[in-house]
mmCIF file of C-alpha atoms in Angstrom:
data_model
loop_
_atom_site.group_PDB
_atom_site.id
_atom_site.type_symbol
_atom_site.label_atom_id
_atom_site.label_comp_id
_atom_site.label_asym_id
_atom_site.label_seq_id
_atom_site.Cartn_x
_atom_site.Cartn_y
_atom_site.Cartn_z
ATOM 1 C CA MET A 170 -36.942 -6.578 -41.110
ATOM 2 C CA TYR A 171 -37.027 -3.125 -42.667
ATOM 3 C CA LYS A 172 -39.924 -2.347 -45.032
ATOM 4 C CA SER A 173 -40.929 0.583 -47.167
ATOM 5 C CA LYS A 174 -44.475 1.303 -48.239
ATOM 6 C CA ASN A 175 -45.336 2.504 -51.754
ATOM 7 C CA LEU A 176 -47.902 5.202 -51.053
ATOM 8 C CA SER A 177 -49.136 5.154 -54.656
ATOM 9 C CA GLU A 178 -50.247 1.557 -54.304
ATOM 10 C CA ALA A 179 -52.315 0.891 -51.191
ATOM 11 C CA ASN A 180 -50.891 -1.683 -48.775
ATOM 12 C CA LYS A 181 -48.003 -2.636 -51.065
ATOM 13 C CA GLU A 182 -44.757 -3.127 -49.131
ATOM 14 C CA THR A 183 -41.231 -3.921 -50.222
ATOM 15 C CA ILE A 184 -38.762 -5.704 -47.957
ATOM 16 C CA LEU A 185 -35.510 -3.743 -48.042
ATOM 17 C CA PHE A 186 -33.517 -5.668 -45.457
ATOM 18 C CA LYS A 187 -33.841 -8.808 -43.332
ATOM 19 C CA GLY A 188 -31.646 -11.318 -41.557
ATOM 20 C CA THR A 189 -31.106 -9.817 -38.092
ATOM 21 C CA ASP A 190 -33.174 -10.215 -34.929
ATOM 22 C CA PHE A 191 -33.821 -6.482 -34.588
ATOM 23 C CA VAL A 192 -33.898 -3.374 -36.768
ATOM 24 C CA SER A 193 -34.433 0.151 -35.440
ATOM 25 C CA ALA A 194 -33.933 3.912 -35.870
ATOM 26 C CA PRO A 195 -34.142 4.322 -39.676
ATOM 27 C CA HIS A 196 -33.112 7.762 -40.949
ATOM 28 C CA LEU A 197 -33.519 8.835 -44.566
ATOM 29 C CA SER A 198 -30.817 10.932 -46.229
ATOM 30 C CA PRO A 199 -31.800 14.431 -47.408
ATOM 31 C CA ASP A 200 -31.617 13.410 -51.087
ATOM 32 C CA GLY A 201 -33.677 10.271 -50.450
ATOM 33 C CA ASN A 202 -30.998 8.033 -51.964
ATOM 34 C CA SER A 203 -30.070 6.124 -48.806
ATOM 35 C CA VAL A 204 -31.387 5.140 -45.411
ATOM 36 C CA ALA A 205 -29.275 4.434 -42.305
ATOM 37 C CA PHE A 206 -30.476 2.110 -39.556
ATOM 38 C CA ILE A 207 -29.343 0.036 -36.581
ATOM 39 C CA THR A 208 -29.391 -3.777 -36.286
ATOM 40 C CA TRP A 209 -28.463 -6.299 -33.610
ATOM 41 C CA LEU A 210 -28.633 -10.010 -32.857
ATOM 42 C CA HIS A 211 -29.499 -12.121 -29.829
ATOM 43 C CA PRO A 212 -28.246 -12.411 -27.128
ATOM 44 C CA ASN A 213 -27.161 -8.754 -27.337
ATOM 45 C CA MET A 214 -29.179 -5.772 -26.239
ATOM 46 C CA PRO A 215 -28.854 -2.480 -28.134
ATOM 47 C CA TRP A 216 -26.459 -1.142 -25.477
ATOM 48 C CA ASP A 217 -24.198 -4.201 -25.952
ATOM 49 C CA ASP A 218 -23.404 -4.715 -29.639
ATOM 50 C CA THR A 219 -25.156 -3.134 -32.622
ATOM 51 C CA GLN A 220 -24.335 -2.519 -36.261
ATOM 52 C CA LEU A 221 -24.872 0.605 -38.344
ATOM 53 C CA ARG A 222 -26.014 -0.267 -41.864
ATOM 54 C CA VAL A 223 -26.871 1.855 -44.874
ATOM 55 C CA ILE A 224 -29.106 0.962 -47.813
ATOM 56 C CA ASN A 225 -28.276 2.795 -51.031
ATOM 57 C CA PHE A 226 -31.053 3.044 -53.616
ATOM 58 C CA SER A 227 -30.775 3.035 -57.390
ATOM 59 C CA GLU A 228 -32.398 5.709 -59.540
ATOM 60 C CA ASN A 229 -35.575 3.629 -59.825
ATOM 61 C CA GLY A 230 -35.826 3.242 -56.037
ATOM 62 C CA LEU A 231 -34.592 -0.358 -55.788
ATOM 63 C CA VAL A 232 -31.967 -1.550 -53.303
ATOM 64 C CA GLU A 233 -28.596 -1.098 -54.957
ATOM 65 C CA ARG A 234 -26.447 -2.240 -52.044
ATOM 66 C CA VAL A 235 -26.427 -2.602 -48.265
ATOM 67 C CA VAL A 236 -23.212 -1.624 -46.502
ATOM 68 C CA GLU A 237 -22.147 -1.987 -42.883
ATOM 69 C CA VAL A 238 -20.093 0.712 -41.207
ATOM 70 C CA PRO A 239 -16.812 -0.861 -39.972
ATOM 71 C CA GLN A 240 -16.372 -1.512 -36.271
ATOM 72 C CA ASP A 241 -13.847 -3.415 -34.162
ATOM 73 C CA GLY A 242 -15.327 -5.741 -31.554
ATOM 74 C CA ASN A 243 -18.560 -5.167 -29.679
ATOM 75 C CA VAL A 244 -19.758 -1.583 -30.027
ATOM 76 C CA SER A 245 -23.072 0.045 -29.174
ATOM 77 C CA ILE A 246 -24.114 2.421 -31.971
ATOM 78 C CA LYS A 247 -27.261 4.531 -31.825
ATOM 79 C CA HIS A 248 -29.067 7.579 -33.259
ATOM 80 C CA PRO A 249 -27.938 7.648 -36.924
ATOM 81 C CA HIS A 250 -28.678 11.079 -38.363
ATOM 82 C CA TYR A 251 -27.838 12.718 -41.697
ATOM 83 C CA SER A 252 -26.867 16.366 -41.883
ATOM 84 C CA LYS A 253 -28.220 18.504 -44.716
ATOM 85 C CA ASP A 254 -25.018 17.954 -46.717
ATOM 86 C CA GLY A 255 -25.481 14.174 -46.543
ATOM 87 C CA THR A 256 -22.840 13.355 -43.900
ATOM 88 C CA LEU A 257 -23.935 10.557 -41.588
ATOM 89 C CA TYR A 258 -23.443 11.208 -37.875
ATOM 90 C CA PHE A 259 -24.099 8.790 -35.020
ATOM 91 C CA ILE A 260 -23.316 8.038 -31.372
ATOM 92 C CA ALA A 261 -21.055 5.074 -30.498
ATOM 93 C CA ASP A 262 -18.934 3.785 -27.619
ATOM 94 C CA PHE A 263 -15.871 2.660 -29.585
ATOM 95 C CA GLU A 264 -13.695 3.999 -26.765
ATOM 96 C CA ASN A 265 -15.890 3.410 -23.696
ATOM 97 C CA TRP A 266 -17.974 6.629 -23.877
ATOM 98 C CA TRP A 267 -21.014 7.179 -26.101
ATOM 99 C CA THR A 268 -19.731 10.089 -28.168
ATOM 100 C CA LEU A 269 -20.214 11.616 -31.611
ATOM 101 C CA TYR A 270 -18.825 10.096 -34.828
ATOM 102 C CA ARG A 271 -19.315 10.588 -38.556
ATOM 103 C CA THR A 272 -18.754 8.419 -41.600
ATOM 104 C CA ASP A 273 -18.760 8.661 -45.371
ATOM 105 C CA VAL A 274 -21.254 6.192 -46.852
ATOM 106 C CA SER A 275 -21.104 7.386 -50.451
ATOM 107 C CA SER A 276 -18.896 4.542 -51.680
ATOM 108 C CA GLU A 277 -18.821 0.762 -51.366
ATOM 109 C CA GLN A 278 -15.393 0.889 -49.693
ATOM 110 C CA GLN A 279 -16.252 1.864 -46.142
ATOM 111 C CA LYS A 280 -13.717 3.816 -44.137
ATOM 112 C CA LYS A 281 -13.289 3.734 -40.382
ATOM 113 C CA PRO A 282 -15.650 6.225 -38.682
ATOM 114 C CA GLN A 283 -14.138 9.511 -37.582
ATOM 115 C CA LYS A 284 -14.502 10.721 -34.011
ATOM 116 C CA VAL A 285 -15.950 14.218 -33.861
ATOM 117 C CA LEU A 286 -15.771 14.851 -30.111
ATOM 118 C CA ASP A 287 -12.933 13.566 -27.931
ATOM 119 C CA LYS A 288 -14.360 13.912 -24.422
ATOM 120 C CA LYS A 289 -15.019 11.460 -21.603
ATOM 121 C CA ILE A 290 -18.713 12.254 -21.493
ATOM 122 C CA GLU A 291 -21.835 10.238 -22.284
ATOM 123 C CA ILE A 292 -23.890 11.841 -25.066
ATOM 124 C CA ASN A 293 -27.663 11.369 -24.800
ATOM 125 C CA SER A 294 -28.851 12.987 -28.022
ATOM 126 C CA PHE A 295 -27.789 15.421 -30.727
ATOM 127 C CA GLY A 296 -28.958 17.462 -33.681
ATOM 128 C CA ILE A 297 -27.054 19.076 -36.574
ATOM 129 C CA GLU A 298 -27.177 22.853 -36.867
ATOM 130 C CA ASN A 299 -26.513 24.301 -40.343
ATOM 131 C CA ASN A 300 -23.955 21.580 -41.224
ATOM 132 C CA ASP A 301 -21.401 23.387 -39.042
ATOM 133 C CA TYR A 302 -22.320 22.496 -35.477
ATOM 134 C CA ALA A 303 -23.861 19.721 -33.432
ATOM 135 C CA ILE A 304 -26.041 20.561 -30.472
ATOM 136 C CA ILE A 305 -25.631 17.781 -27.920
ATOM 137 C CA THR A 306 -26.957 16.774 -24.521
ATOM 138 C CA TYR A 307 -24.573 14.807 -22.349
ATOM 139 C CA LYS A 308 -24.121 13.355 -18.861
ATOM 140 C CA LYS A 309 -21.270 14.222 -16.533
ATOM 141 C CA ASP A 310 -20.815 14.381 -12.757
ATOM 142 C CA GLY A 311 -24.429 13.534 -11.975
ATOM 143 C CA GLY A 312 -25.996 16.158 -14.251
ATOM 144 C CA ASP A 313 -26.972 16.705 -17.883
ATOM 145 C CA HIS A 314 -25.569 19.501 -20.008
ATOM 146 C CA ILE A 315 -26.321 21.266 -23.298
ATOM 147 C CA ALA A 316 -23.361 22.060 -25.557
ATOM 148 C CA ARG A 317 -22.495 23.170 -29.078
ATOM 149 C CA VAL A 318 -19.770 21.216 -30.919
ATOM 150 C CA ASN A 319 -17.839 22.638 -33.869
ATOM 151 C CA LEU A 320 -17.966 19.795 -36.408
ATOM 152 C CA ALA A 321 -14.755 20.919 -38.094
ATOM 153 C CA THR A 322 -12.561 21.326 -35.001
ATOM 154 C CA GLY A 323 -14.335 19.228 -32.344
ATOM 155 C CA GLU A 324 -14.344 22.202 -29.956
ATOM 156 C CA MET A 325 -17.187 22.008 -27.426
ATOM 157 C CA THR A 326 -18.853 24.969 -25.723
ATOM 158 C CA ASN A 327 -21.288 24.446 -22.859
ATOM 159 C CA ILE A 328 -24.519 26.411 -22.909
ATOM 160 C CA GLY A 329 -26.255 27.515 -19.719
ATOM 161 C CA ASP A 330 -26.769 25.629 -16.491
ATOM 162 C CA VAL A 331 -26.691 21.970 -15.561
ATOM 163 C CA PHE A 332 -30.003 20.104 -15.794
ATOM 164 C CA SER A 333 -31.139 16.963 -14.017
ATOM 165 C CA SER A 334 -31.912 15.420 -17.407
ATOM 166 C CA ALA A 335 -31.741 16.714 -20.973
ATOM 167 C CA ASP A 336 -32.472 14.912 -24.225
ATOM 168 C CA SER A 337 -34.635 14.814 -27.392
ATOM 169 C CA ILE A 338 -32.721 17.449 -29.382
ATOM 170 C CA SER A 339 -34.684 18.666 -32.417
ATOM 171 C CA VAL A 340 -33.358 21.207 -34.914
ATOM 172 C CA ALA A 341 -35.843 23.243 -36.968
ATOM 173 C CA SER A 342 -34.438 25.982 -39.207
ATOM 174 C CA ASP A 343 -32.355 28.240 -36.911
ATOM 175 C CA THR A 344 -34.028 27.107 -33.710
ATOM 176 C CA VAL A 345 -33.178 24.148 -31.499
ATOM 177 C CA TYR A 346 -35.647 22.502 -29.146
ATOM 178 C CA PHE A 347 -34.913 20.064 -26.341
ATOM 179 C CA ARG A 348 -36.540 18.480 -23.313
ATOM 180 C CA ALA A 349 -35.077 18.946 -19.854
ATOM 181 C CA SER A 350 -35.854 18.793 -16.144
ATOM 182 C CA THR A 351 -34.403 20.156 -12.897
ATOM 183 C CA PRO A 352 -34.501 19.126 -9.212
ATOM 184 C CA SER A 353 -37.404 21.551 -8.715
ATOM 185 C CA SER A 354 -39.396 20.977 -11.928
ATOM 186 C CA GLY A 355 -40.354 18.058 -14.149
ATOM 187 C CA ASN A 356 -39.787 17.733 -17.887
ATOM 188 C CA ALA A 357 -40.342 20.875 -19.936
ATOM 189 C CA ILE A 358 -39.698 21.950 -23.526
ATOM 190 C CA TYR A 359 -36.923 24.492 -24.069
ATOM 191 C CA GLN A 360 -36.030 26.609 -27.077
ATOM 192 C CA LEU A 361 -32.391 27.383 -27.838
ATOM 193 C CA THR A 362 -31.425 30.379 -29.974
ATOM 194 C CA ALA A 363 -27.722 31.194 -30.342
ATOM 195 C CA ASN A 364 -26.323 30.761 -26.797
ATOM 196 C CA ASN A 365 -29.518 31.411 -24.859
ATOM 197 C CA TYR A 366 -32.470 29.194 -24.088
ATOM 198 C CA GLU A 367 -35.880 29.662 -22.564
ATOM 199 C CA LYS A 368 -38.619 27.386 -21.310
ATOM 200 C CA ILE A 369 -41.544 27.479 -23.736
ATOM 201 C CA TYR A 370 -43.784 24.755 -22.314
ATOM 202 C CA GLN A 371 -44.130 23.286 -18.832
ATOM 203 C CA PRO A 372 -46.953 20.809 -18.143
ATOM 204 C CA ASN A 373 -49.218 21.724 -15.270
ATOM 205 C CA GLY A 374 -48.266 20.133 -11.981
ATOM 206 C CA PRO A 375 -47.909 20.795 -8.268
ATOM 207 C CA GLU A 376 -45.261 23.212 -7.057
ATOM 208 C CA ILE A 377 -43.231 22.459 -3.955
ATOM 209 C CA LYS A 378 -42.327 25.416 -1.765
ATOM 210 C CA LYS A 379 -38.627 25.859 -1.095
ATOM 211 C CA GLY A 380 -38.995 25.013 2.600
ATOM 212 C CA PHE A 381 -40.356 21.576 1.696
ATOM 213 C CA LEU A 382 -38.132 20.737 -1.298
ATOM 214 C CA SER A 383 -35.259 18.323 -0.716
ATOM 215 C CA VAL A 384 -32.463 19.161 -3.175
ATOM 216 C CA PRO A 385 -30.515 16.023 -4.176
ATOM 217 C CA GLN A 386 -26.811 15.692 -3.561
ATOM 218 C CA SER A 387 -24.861 13.757 -6.220
ATOM 219 C CA ILE A 388 -22.475 11.359 -4.501
ATOM 220 C CA GLU A 389 -19.904 8.687 -5.244
ATOM 221 C CA PHE A 390 -19.283 5.908 -2.753
ATOM 222 C CA PRO A 391 -16.799 3.020 -2.462
ATOM 223 C CA THR A 392 -17.929 -0.487 -3.307
ATOM 224 C CA GLY A 393 -16.547 -3.786 -4.553
ATOM 225 C CA ILE A 394 -12.769 -4.017 -4.672
ATOM 226 C CA ASN A 395 -11.470 -0.465 -5.147
ATOM 227 C CA GLU A 396 -14.518 0.478 -7.214
ATOM 228 C CA ILE A 397 -17.160 3.182 -6.969
ATOM 229 C CA ALA A 398 -20.877 3.547 -7.592
ATOM 230 C CA TYR A 399 -23.143 6.562 -7.695
ATOM 231 C CA GLY A 400 -26.409 7.932 -6.420
ATOM 232 C CA PHE A 401 -28.455 10.913 -5.283
ATOM 233 C CA TYR A 402 -28.970 11.541 -1.596
ATOM 234 C CA TYR A 403 -32.071 13.441 -0.461
ATOM 235 C CA ALA A 404 -32.049 14.692 3.127
ATOM 236 C CA PRO A 405 -35.333 15.170 5.023
ATOM 237 C CA GLN A 406 -36.774 18.628 4.415
ATOM 238 C CA ASN A 407 -39.827 20.196 6.041
ATOM 239 C CA SER A 408 -39.725 23.786 7.270
ATOM 240 C CA ASN A 409 -42.446 23.042 9.828
ATOM 241 C CA PHE A 410 -40.591 20.233 11.611
ATOM 242 C CA THR A 411 -37.146 19.169 12.740
ATOM 243 C CA GLY A 412 -35.944 15.752 13.835
ATOM 244 C CA ALA A 413 -35.629 14.827 17.468
ATOM 245 C CA LYS A 414 -32.344 15.763 19.116
ATOM 246 C CA ASN A 415 -29.494 13.266 18.976
ATOM 247 C CA THR A 416 -31.208 11.190 16.268
ATOM 248 C CA LEU A 417 -30.487 10.525 12.607
ATOM 249 C CA PRO A 418 -33.160 10.062 9.929
ATOM 250 C CA PRO A 419 -34.419 6.700 8.684
ATOM 251 C CA LEU A 420 -33.485 5.909 5.093
ATOM 252 C CA ILE A 421 -35.349 4.566 2.064
ATOM 253 C CA VAL A 422 -33.118 3.189 -0.698
ATOM 254 C CA LYS A 423 -34.629 3.414 -4.184
ATOM 255 C CA VAL A 424 -33.431 1.060 -6.953
ATOM 256 C CA HIS A 425 -34.105 1.866 -10.609
ATOM 257 C CA GLY A 426 -35.369 -0.649 -13.173
ATOM 258 C CA GLY A 427 -33.568 -1.851 -16.256
ATOM 259 C CA PRO A 428 -31.360 -3.171 -14.723
ATOM 260 C CA VAL A 429 -29.078 -1.345 -17.168
ATOM 261 C CA GLY A 430 -31.093 1.826 -16.686
ATOM 262 C CA ALA A 431 -30.308 4.881 -14.616
ATOM 263 C CA THR A 432 -31.846 7.411 -12.297
ATOM 264 C CA ASP A 433 -31.318 11.161 -12.312
ATOM 265 C CA SER A 434 -32.038 14.125 -10.053
ATOM 266 C CA SER A 435 -35.272 15.267 -11.760
ATOM 267 C CA LEU A 436 -38.108 16.344 -9.501
ATOM 268 C CA ASN A 437 -39.725 13.159 -8.218
ATOM 269 C CA LEU A 438 -42.853 13.686 -6.140
ATOM 270 C CA GLY A 439 -42.631 10.120 -4.861
ATOM 271 C CA ILE A 440 -39.269 10.955 -3.305
ATOM 272 C CA GLN A 441 -40.400 14.356 -2.022
ATOM 273 C CA PHE A 442 -43.373 12.710 -0.288
ATOM 274 C CA TRP A 443 -40.977 10.815 1.990
ATOM 275 C CA THR A 444 -38.390 13.549 2.511
ATOM 276 C CA SER A 445 -41.129 15.974 3.616
ATOM 277 C CA ARG A 446 -42.139 13.400 6.251
ATOM 278 C CA GLY A 447 -38.780 12.913 7.931
ATOM 279 C CA PHE A 448 -37.203 10.192 5.770
ATOM 280 C CA ALA A 449 -33.951 10.435 3.852
ATOM 281 C CA VAL A 450 -33.929 8.823 0.388
ATOM 282 C CA PHE A 451 -30.973 7.360 -1.488
ATOM 283 C CA ASP A 452 -31.592 6.897 -5.248
ATOM 284 C CA VAL A 453 -28.850 4.527 -6.425
ATOM 285 C CA ASN A 454 -27.023 4.126 -9.730
ATOM 286 C CA HIS A 455 -25.346 0.793 -9.028
ATOM 287 C CA ARG A 456 -22.628 -0.719 -11.209
ATOM 288 C CA GLY A 457 -24.229 -1.522 -14.534
ATOM 289 C CA SER A 458 -26.192 1.721 -14.730
ATOM 290 C CA THR A 459 -26.133 3.782 -17.908
ATOM 291 C CA GLY A 460 -24.381 7.150 -18.027
ATOM 292 C CA HIS A 461 -20.878 6.312 -16.775
ATOM 293 C CA GLY A 462 -19.321 4.668 -19.808
ATOM 294 C CA ARG A 463 -19.373 1.187 -21.321
ATOM 295 C CA SER A 464 -16.956 -0.425 -18.833
ATOM 296 C CA PHE A 465 -19.127 0.663 -15.883
ATOM 297 C CA ARG A 466 -22.262 -0.523 -17.695
ATOM 298 C CA LYS A 467 -20.719 -3.955 -18.345
ATOM 299 C CA LYS A 468 -19.867 -4.536 -14.681
ATOM 300 C CA LEU A 469 -23.330 -6.025 -14.180
ATOM 301 C CA TYR A 470 -22.541 -8.851 -16.652
ATOM 302 C CA PRO A 471 -22.791 -11.691 -15.555
ATOM 303 C CA ASN A 472 -23.171 -10.454 -11.995
ATOM 304 C CA TRP A 473 -26.798 -9.369 -11.745
ATOM 305 C CA GLY A 474 -27.996 -10.130 -8.240
ATOM 306 C CA VAL A 475 -24.446 -9.742 -6.913
ATOM 307 C CA VAL A 476 -22.905 -6.325 -7.681
ATOM 308 C CA ASP A 477 -26.217 -4.432 -7.609
ATOM 309 C CA VAL A 478 -27.045 -5.942 -4.210
ATOM 310 C CA GLU A 479 -23.532 -5.204 -2.994
ATOM 311 C CA ASP A 480 -23.812 -1.579 -4.142
ATOM 312 C CA VAL A 481 -27.157 -0.771 -2.517
ATOM 313 C CA SER A 482 -25.829 -2.248 0.721
ATOM 314 C CA ASN A 483 -22.483 -0.445 0.544
ATOM 315 C CA GLY A 484 -24.257 2.817 -0.219
ATOM 316 C CA VAL A 485 -26.157 2.503 3.051
ATOM 317 C CA LYS A 486 -22.967 1.692 4.973
ATOM 318 C CA TRP A 487 -21.212 4.706 3.468
ATOM 319 C CA LEU A 488 -24.053 7.080 4.334
ATOM 320 C CA ALA A 489 -24.053 5.707 7.881
ATOM 321 C CA SER A 490 -20.281 6.231 8.165
ATOM 322 C CA GLU A 491 -20.797 9.849 7.034
ATOM 323 C CA GLY A 492 -23.327 10.361 9.835
ATOM 324 C CA SER A 493 -26.190 11.019 7.421
ATOM 325 C CA ILE A 494 -28.642 8.242 8.351
ATOM 326 C CA ASP A 495 -29.613 5.780 11.083
ATOM 327 C CA ALA A 496 -28.232 2.433 9.905
ATOM 328 C CA ASP A 497 -30.764 0.563 12.061
ATOM 329 C CA LYS A 498 -33.715 2.145 10.255
ATOM 330 C CA VAL A 499 -33.257 1.381 6.567
ATOM 331 C CA ALA A 500 -35.812 0.185 4.010
ATOM 332 C CA ILE A 501 -35.450 -0.552 0.295
ATOM 333 C CA ARG A 502 -37.853 -0.347 -2.645
ATOM 334 C CA GLY A 503 -37.807 -0.907 -6.413
ATOM 335 C CA GLY A 504 -39.839 -2.059 -9.401
ATOM 336 C CA SER A 505 -39.177 -4.694 -12.080
ATOM 337 C CA ALA A 506 -35.380 -5.247 -12.076
ATOM 338 C CA GLY A 507 -35.224 -2.879 -9.101
ATOM 339 C CA GLY A 508 -37.814 -5.083 -7.432
ATOM 340 C CA TYR A 509 -35.526 -8.074 -7.959
ATOM 341 C CA THR A 510 -32.599 -6.214 -6.389
ATOM 342 C CA THR A 511 -34.901 -5.290 -3.498
ATOM 343 C CA LEU A 512 -35.880 -8.910 -2.894
ATOM 344 C CA ALA A 513 -32.291 -10.112 -3.286
ATOM 345 C CA ALA A 514 -31.023 -7.480 -0.838
ATOM 346 C CA LEU A 515 -33.609 -8.578 1.726
ATOM 347 C CA ALA A 516 -32.822 -12.265 1.180
ATOM 348 C CA PHE A 517 -29.029 -12.141 1.004
ATOM 349 C CA GLN A 518 -28.031 -9.115 3.128
ATOM 350 C CA ASN A 519 -28.636 -7.986 6.716
ATOM 351 C CA VAL A 520 -28.642 -4.258 5.958
ATOM 352 C CA PHE A 521 -32.351 -3.641 5.400
ATOM 353 C CA LYS A 522 -35.181 -3.890 7.940
ATOM 354 C CA ALA A 523 -38.020 -3.747 5.405
ATOM 355 C CA GLY A 524 -38.627 -3.542 1.677
ATOM 356 C CA THR A 525 -41.255 -3.219 -1.026
ATOM 357 C CA SER A 526 -40.946 -4.970 -4.385
ATOM 358 C CA TYR A 527 -43.174 -3.592 -7.154
ATOM 359 C CA TYR A 528 -43.691 -6.201 -9.912
ATOM 360 C CA GLY A 529 -40.229 -7.539 -9.088
ATOM 361 C CA ILE A 530 -38.692 -10.898 -10.011
ATOM 362 C CA SER A 531 -38.465 -13.578 -7.365
ATOM 363 C CA ASP A 532 -37.713 -16.636 -9.547
ATOM 364 C CA LEU A 533 -35.122 -16.107 -12.287
ATOM 365 C CA GLY A 534 -35.736 -19.548 -13.785
ATOM 366 C CA ILE A 535 -39.357 -18.701 -14.544
ATOM 367 C CA LEU A 536 -38.270 -15.424 -16.142
ATOM 368 C CA THR A 537 -36.266 -17.330 -18.785
ATOM 369 C CA SER A 538 -39.463 -18.855 -20.154
ATOM 370 C CA ASP A 539 -41.899 -15.984 -19.714
ATOM 371 C CA THR A 540 -40.772 -12.747 -21.349
ATOM 372 C CA HIS A 541 -40.946 -10.918 -24.680
ATOM 373 C CA LYS A 542 -38.567 -11.212 -27.640
ATOM 374 C CA PHE A 543 -36.616 -8.042 -26.891
ATOM 375 C CA GLU A 544 -35.396 -9.354 -23.517
ATOM 376 C CA SER A 545 -35.704 -13.078 -24.221
ATOM 377 C CA ARG A 546 -31.906 -13.570 -24.214
ATOM 378 C CA TYR A 547 -31.055 -10.745 -21.830
ATOM 379 C CA LEU A 548 -30.404 -13.136 -18.952
ATOM 380 C CA ASP A 549 -27.646 -14.793 -21.010
ATOM 381 C CA GLN A 550 -25.713 -11.587 -20.455
ATOM 382 C CA LEU A 551 -26.887 -10.762 -16.943
ATOM 383 C CA ILE A 552 -26.299 -14.238 -15.502
ATOM 384 C CA GLY A 553 -25.450 -16.856 -18.146
ATOM 385 C CA PRO A 554 -27.090 -19.413 -20.436
ATOM 386 C CA TYR A 555 -30.052 -21.355 -19.099
ATOM 387 C CA PRO A 556 -30.474 -24.242 -18.241
ATOM 388 C CA GLU A 557 -26.702 -24.807 -18.335
ATOM 389 C CA MET A 558 -26.315 -22.458 -15.358
ATOM 390 C CA LYS A 559 -29.517 -23.411 -13.568
ATOM 391 C CA THR A 560 -27.647 -23.761 -10.276
ATOM 392 C CA VAL A 561 -26.607 -20.101 -10.389
ATOM 393 C CA TYR A 562 -30.150 -19.035 -11.293
ATOM 394 C CA ASP A 563 -31.457 -20.971 -8.281
ATOM 395 C CA GLN A 564 -28.838 -19.476 -5.971
ATOM 396 C CA ARG A 565 -29.699 -15.915 -6.988
ATOM 397 C CA SER A 566 -33.471 -16.354 -6.870
ATOM 398 C CA PRO A 567 -34.849 -14.743 -3.686
ATOM 399 C CA ILE A 568 -37.764 -17.183 -3.644
ATOM 400 C CA ASN A 569 -35.302 -19.909 -2.683
#
């Protein structure tokens, strides 16, 4: 339900739109005559199938019409944003990758959205610069990048170095701000002017000397049937110590939450704690993780508890085959959905010698009846409808 509040009359609200399970990300046009927003219905999540809708207002501020931007099939649309000239831009995965589109919402007859950028990259966020350019952050090859896109030609120009993560683009006058991190520093605020940027705010935090900092290596490894998954490998690093001769380091596998989430190579003190004490760490982006296109993200459906477990195990086997770790000394850890994968890997595989589940899920059947609205139908996608598929839920529950 989308509401507006009349500030001249205290506590008076007007319902502008209703009828979907979720509404999010409203953005008002510069002239105030329309508002764009995202909707979706159960059992979908916002990265599965969403709709972009626009409310047009009459001169007296009433709802004149609500239009839906055309889409073919299931598409994830996010971040609607008007430019100063009233053009509506947004991110969508019509063709597998979350990339930049625009649409004309000035008439009742909606036309098919126009692709602005034709690249196989996953855009995180964007902002419009003087109606002529979009400043974007995007993921590719294990890193995040900043780029400027010519809105007329679609030409993209990268700006500066690769970050571990970059997002939250904000355009103010002729200055662009964004948030980013690196393998040696946590999130900071950067200011972009023309083709140069500088860090303008870095929260206080501990600094790790170079001799103790493990720099992550972005890797791809084989899994499934002729498929690949991704991750970041951190070798042990401590300038005061070296491992015993003719030995390989023990490994801790780290599994992100979500489960359709992702990890990146940002400075993580929890990882550096272990690498400075002789452990290697493997931070996995199993099939289903965000950042590698829609088809990769959908590989987890309805195979949660199967492909993620297969990937964390195959990642260990690949690292062992490369001579990077001791395959007889491997532990696994994760929280929430990562905690479930941890428990499932311990229960259904013989790869791991120990594990720690932080607030993980041991009984999938109980989860179907004890969660919040946002994820209340998520398991329909991850596994299947319950109780119709109770047998599968029981088989994949580590508690059993």
